[in-house]
Amino acid sequence: TVRQVGKVLDLLNLYTDTMFSYPAVKVSRYFANLTYGYRFNYYGSWSFLGGFPYPMKTVNHGSEIPYIFYATNFSRPDDTGSLNTDNIAMKDQLVGLWTSFAKTGVPNTWTKVSNNTYYIIDNVTSTVNVSTFESQYYDFWAGVERSSAF
């Protein structure tokens, strides 16, 4: 039901915030002058959660990996003869970003976290550097950490 999906999504968000987003932002702030941050929000047909038992489109930790590296457990156009132009465009975009970073040490479109920005990749035509990412994940959990023993 919709209510069950909402509960599962709330639980996933809680887990993601506490186990990935908050710690990642915290470490990124510590190494801000050396760190380029990004968030991959693109949900394509090469997603890891294809077999997830709840009908929701969420992007999980590592979802960009099949777009950067060839993975045999995902259906690829060269395997099936089908063409998904959005997935191919996303693959080309991510390979270009990571190739630039590997060659030069500087990604061609990301800015450093010290500028309070993260590169958000929502889809093949929407990639922006935003400064609201940190406050969305960091501020609340930093307050919880300050007010508790953990």
mmCIF file of C-alpha atoms in Angstrom:
data_model
loop_
_atom_site.group_PDB
_atom_site.id
_atom_site.type_symbol
_atom_site.label_atom_id
_atom_site.label_comp_id
_atom_site.label_asym_id
_atom_site.label_seq_id
_atom_site.Cartn_x
_atom_site.Cartn_y
_atom_site.Cartn_z
ATOM 1 C CA THR A 1 0.000 0.000 0.000
ATOM 2 C CA VAL A 2 0.978 3.636 -0.280
ATOM 3 C CA ARG A 3 1.247 3.864 3.510
ATOM 4 C CA GLN A 4 3.682 0.928 3.662
ATOM 5 C CA VAL A 5 5.795 2.414 0.892
ATOM 6 C CA GLY A 6 5.886 5.715 2.797
ATOM 7 C CA LYS A 7 7.084 3.942 5.947
ATOM 8 C CA VAL A 8 9.758 2.058 4.022
ATOM 9 C CA LEU A 9 10.904 5.271 2.341
ATOM 10 C CA ASP A 10 11.067 7.049 5.735
ATOM 11 C CA LEU A 11 13.177 4.209 7.114
ATOM 12 C CA LEU A 12 15.458 4.285 4.062
ATOM 13 C CA ASN A 13 15.879 8.054 4.435
ATOM 14 C CA LEU A 14 16.709 7.696 8.136
ATOM 15 C CA TYR A 15 19.286 5.006 7.398
ATOM 16 C CA THR A 16 20.753 6.942 4.467
ATOM 17 C CA ASP A 17 21.033 10.161 6.464
ATOM 18 C CA THR A 18 22.688 8.549 9.488
ATOM 19 C CA MET A 19 24.922 6.037 7.703
ATOM 20 C CA PHE A 20 25.907 7.904 4.524
ATOM 21 C CA SER A 21 24.836 11.522 4.043
ATOM 22 C CA TYR A 22 25.702 13.037 7.422
ATOM 23 C CA PRO A 23 29.049 11.233 7.847
ATOM 24 C CA ALA A 24 30.017 11.999 4.237
ATOM 25 C CA VAL A 25 29.242 15.700 4.614
ATOM 26 C CA LYS A 26 31.039 15.809 7.965
ATOM 27 C CA VAL A 27 34.232 14.308 6.500
ATOM 28 C CA SER A 28 33.892 16.488 3.384
ATOM 29 C CA ARG A 29 33.811 19.595 5.568
ATOM 30 C CA TYR A 30 36.964 18.467 7.359
ATOM 31 C CA PHE A 31 38.800 18.035 4.044
ATOM 32 C CA ALA A 32 36.888 20.803 2.238
ATOM 33 C CA ASN A 33 39.864 22.242 0.355
ATOM 34 C CA LEU A 34 40.704 18.813 -1.056
ATOM 35 C CA THR A 35 37.233 17.400 -1.678
ATOM 36 C CA TYR A 36 34.896 17.516 -4.653
ATOM 37 C CA GLY A 37 31.429 16.375 -3.619
ATOM 38 C CA TYR A 38 28.567 15.143 -5.731
ATOM 39 C CA ARG A 39 25.230 13.450 -5.306
ATOM 40 C CA PHE A 40 23.977 11.040 -7.936
ATOM 41 C CA ASN A 41 20.177 11.280 -8.130
ATOM 42 C CA TYR A 42 19.567 9.731 -11.554
ATOM 43 C CA TYR A 43 17.222 6.735 -11.534
ATOM 44 C CA GLY A 44 17.714 4.815 -14.737
ATOM 45 C CA SER A 45 17.094 1.261 -15.846
ATOM 46 C CA TRP A 46 20.574 0.230 -14.682
ATOM 47 C CA SER A 47 19.614 0.851 -11.052
ATOM 48 C CA PHE A 48 20.598 -1.687 -8.382
ATOM 49 C CA LEU A 49 17.111 -1.603 -6.886
ATOM 50 C CA GLY A 50 15.379 -3.192 -9.839
ATOM 51 C CA GLY A 51 14.348 -6.149 -7.662
ATOM 52 C CA PHE A 52 13.337 -4.102 -4.613
ATOM 53 C CA PRO A 53 9.956 -5.425 -3.346
ATOM 54 C CA TYR A 54 8.387 -1.964 -2.971
ATOM 55 C CA PRO A 55 7.264 0.105 -5.975
ATOM 56 C CA MET A 56 9.469 3.153 -5.477
ATOM 57 C CA LYS A 57 12.125 4.824 -7.531
ATOM 58 C CA THR A 58 15.041 5.558 -5.236
ATOM 59 C CA VAL A 59 18.711 5.938 -5.974
ATOM 60 C CA ASN A 60 20.971 4.055 -3.608
ATOM 61 C CA HIS A 61 24.614 4.165 -2.582
ATOM 62 C CA GLY A 62 26.731 3.167 -5.567
ATOM 63 C CA SER A 63 23.994 3.562 -8.190
ATOM 64 C CA GLU A 64 26.405 5.370 -10.502
ATOM 65 C CA ILE A 65 28.793 2.404 -10.719
ATOM 66 C CA PRO A 66 27.014 0.617 -13.637
ATOM 67 C CA TYR A 67 27.184 3.884 -15.600
ATOM 68 C CA ILE A 68 30.937 4.219 -15.071
ATOM 69 C CA PHE A 69 32.064 0.584 -15.320
ATOM 70 C CA TYR A 70 30.707 -2.244 -17.413
ATOM 71 C CA ALA A 71 28.765 -4.666 -15.199
ATOM 72 C CA THR A 72 27.544 -8.011 -16.498
ATOM 73 C CA ASN A 73 24.519 -8.130 -14.202
ATOM 74 C CA PHE A 74 22.865 -5.147 -15.922
ATOM 75 C CA SER A 75 21.192 -5.146 -19.302
ATOM 76 C CA ARG A 76 23.297 -3.063 -21.667
ATOM 77 C CA PRO A 77 22.378 -1.875 -25.164
ATOM 78 C CA ASP A 78 25.310 -3.719 -26.696
ATOM 79 C CA ASP A 79 24.074 -6.933 -25.007
ATOM 80 C CA THR A 80 20.402 -6.663 -25.919
ATOM 81 C CA GLY A 81 20.435 -4.598 -29.093
ATOM 82 C CA SER A 82 18.108 -2.064 -27.443
ATOM 83 C CA LEU A 83 19.073 1.555 -26.977
ATOM 84 C CA ASN A 84 18.206 3.717 -23.991
ATOM 85 C CA THR A 85 19.488 7.152 -24.940
ATOM 86 C CA ASP A 86 19.192 8.595 -21.407
ATOM 87 C CA ASN A 87 21.275 5.793 -19.900
ATOM 88 C CA ILE A 88 23.873 6.081 -22.668
ATOM 89 C CA ALA A 89 24.030 9.867 -22.194
ATOM 90 C CA MET A 90 24.419 9.435 -18.423
ATOM 91 C CA LYS A 91 27.164 6.850 -18.962
ATOM 92 C CA ASP A 92 28.992 9.201 -21.324
ATOM 93 C CA GLN A 93 28.627 12.101 -18.895
ATOM 94 C CA LEU A 94 29.913 10.160 -15.862
ATOM 95 C CA VAL A 95 32.793 8.574 -17.756
ATOM 96 C CA GLY A 96 33.772 12.069 -18.941
ATOM 97 C CA LEU A 97 33.618 13.495 -15.416
ATOM 98 C CA TRP A 98 35.644 10.700 -13.865
ATOM 99 C CA THR A 99 38.140 10.598 -16.748
ATOM 100 C CA SER A 100 38.763 14.326 -16.314
ATOM 101 C CA PHE A 101 39.249 13.806 -12.583
ATOM 102 C CA ALA A 102 41.613 10.856 -13.107
ATOM 103 C CA LYS A 103 43.732 12.743 -15.664
ATOM 104 C CA THR A 104 43.995 16.116 -13.957
ATOM 105 C CA GLY A 105 42.941 15.629 -10.338
ATOM 106 C CA VAL A 106 40.252 18.231 -10.947
ATOM 107 C CA PRO A 107 36.782 17.295 -12.228
ATOM 108 C CA ASN A 108 35.831 19.548 -15.129
ATOM 109 C CA THR A 109 32.505 20.786 -13.688
ATOM 110 C CA TRP A 110 32.521 20.154 -9.944
ATOM 111 C CA THR A 111 33.576 22.804 -7.492
ATOM 112 C CA LYS A 112 35.357 22.125 -4.220
ATOM 113 C CA VAL A 113 33.295 21.529 -1.112
ATOM 114 C CA SER A 114 35.077 24.536 0.409
ATOM 115 C CA ASN A 115 32.793 26.618 -1.818
ATOM 116 C CA ASN A 116 29.861 25.014 0.082
ATOM 117 C CA THR A 117 28.672 23.331 -3.088
ATOM 118 C CA TYR A 118 27.996 19.812 -4.235
ATOM 119 C CA TYR A 119 27.469 18.707 -7.807
ATOM 120 C CA ILE A 120 23.965 17.285 -8.121
ATOM 121 C CA ILE A 121 23.324 14.874 -10.996
ATOM 122 C CA ASP A 122 19.543 14.486 -11.367
ATOM 123 C CA ASN A 123 19.316 13.555 -15.023
ATOM 124 C CA VAL A 124 21.262 13.986 -18.221
ATOM 125 C CA THR A 125 20.094 17.567 -18.697
ATOM 126 C CA SER A 126 20.053 18.679 -15.050
ATOM 127 C CA THR A 127 23.428 18.871 -13.370
ATOM 128 C CA VAL A 128 24.124 21.808 -11.088
ATOM 129 C CA ASN A 129 26.424 22.875 -8.297
ATOM 130 C CA VAL A 130 24.215 23.645 -5.303
ATOM 131 C CA SER A 131 24.845 24.931 -1.801
ATOM 132 C CA THR A 132 21.618 23.613 -0.233
ATOM 133 C CA PHE A 133 22.747 19.977 -0.154
ATOM 134 C CA GLU A 134 24.693 20.281 3.098
ATOM 135 C CA SER A 135 21.987 22.005 5.092
ATOM 136 C CA GLN A 136 19.482 19.390 3.981
ATOM 137 C CA TYR A 137 21.543 16.578 5.532
ATOM 138 C CA TYR A 138 24.042 18.141 7.874
ATOM 139 C CA ASP A 139 22.299 20.688 10.075
ATOM 140 C CA PHE A 140 19.663 18.417 11.623
ATOM 141 C CA TRP A 141 22.038 15.518 12.328
ATOM 142 C CA ALA A 142 24.759 17.823 13.659
ATOM 143 C CA GLY A 143 22.189 19.117 16.152
ATOM 144 C CA VAL A 144 21.268 15.576 17.160
ATOM 145 C CA GLU A 145 24.936 14.712 17.608
ATOM 146 C CA ARG A 146 25.562 17.813 19.751
ATOM 147 C CA SER A 147 22.590 17.052 21.993
ATOM 148 C CA SER A 148 23.298 13.349 22.496
ATOM 149 C CA ALA A 149 26.092 11.061 23.554
ATOM 150 C CA PHE A 150 26.711 9.475 20.139
#
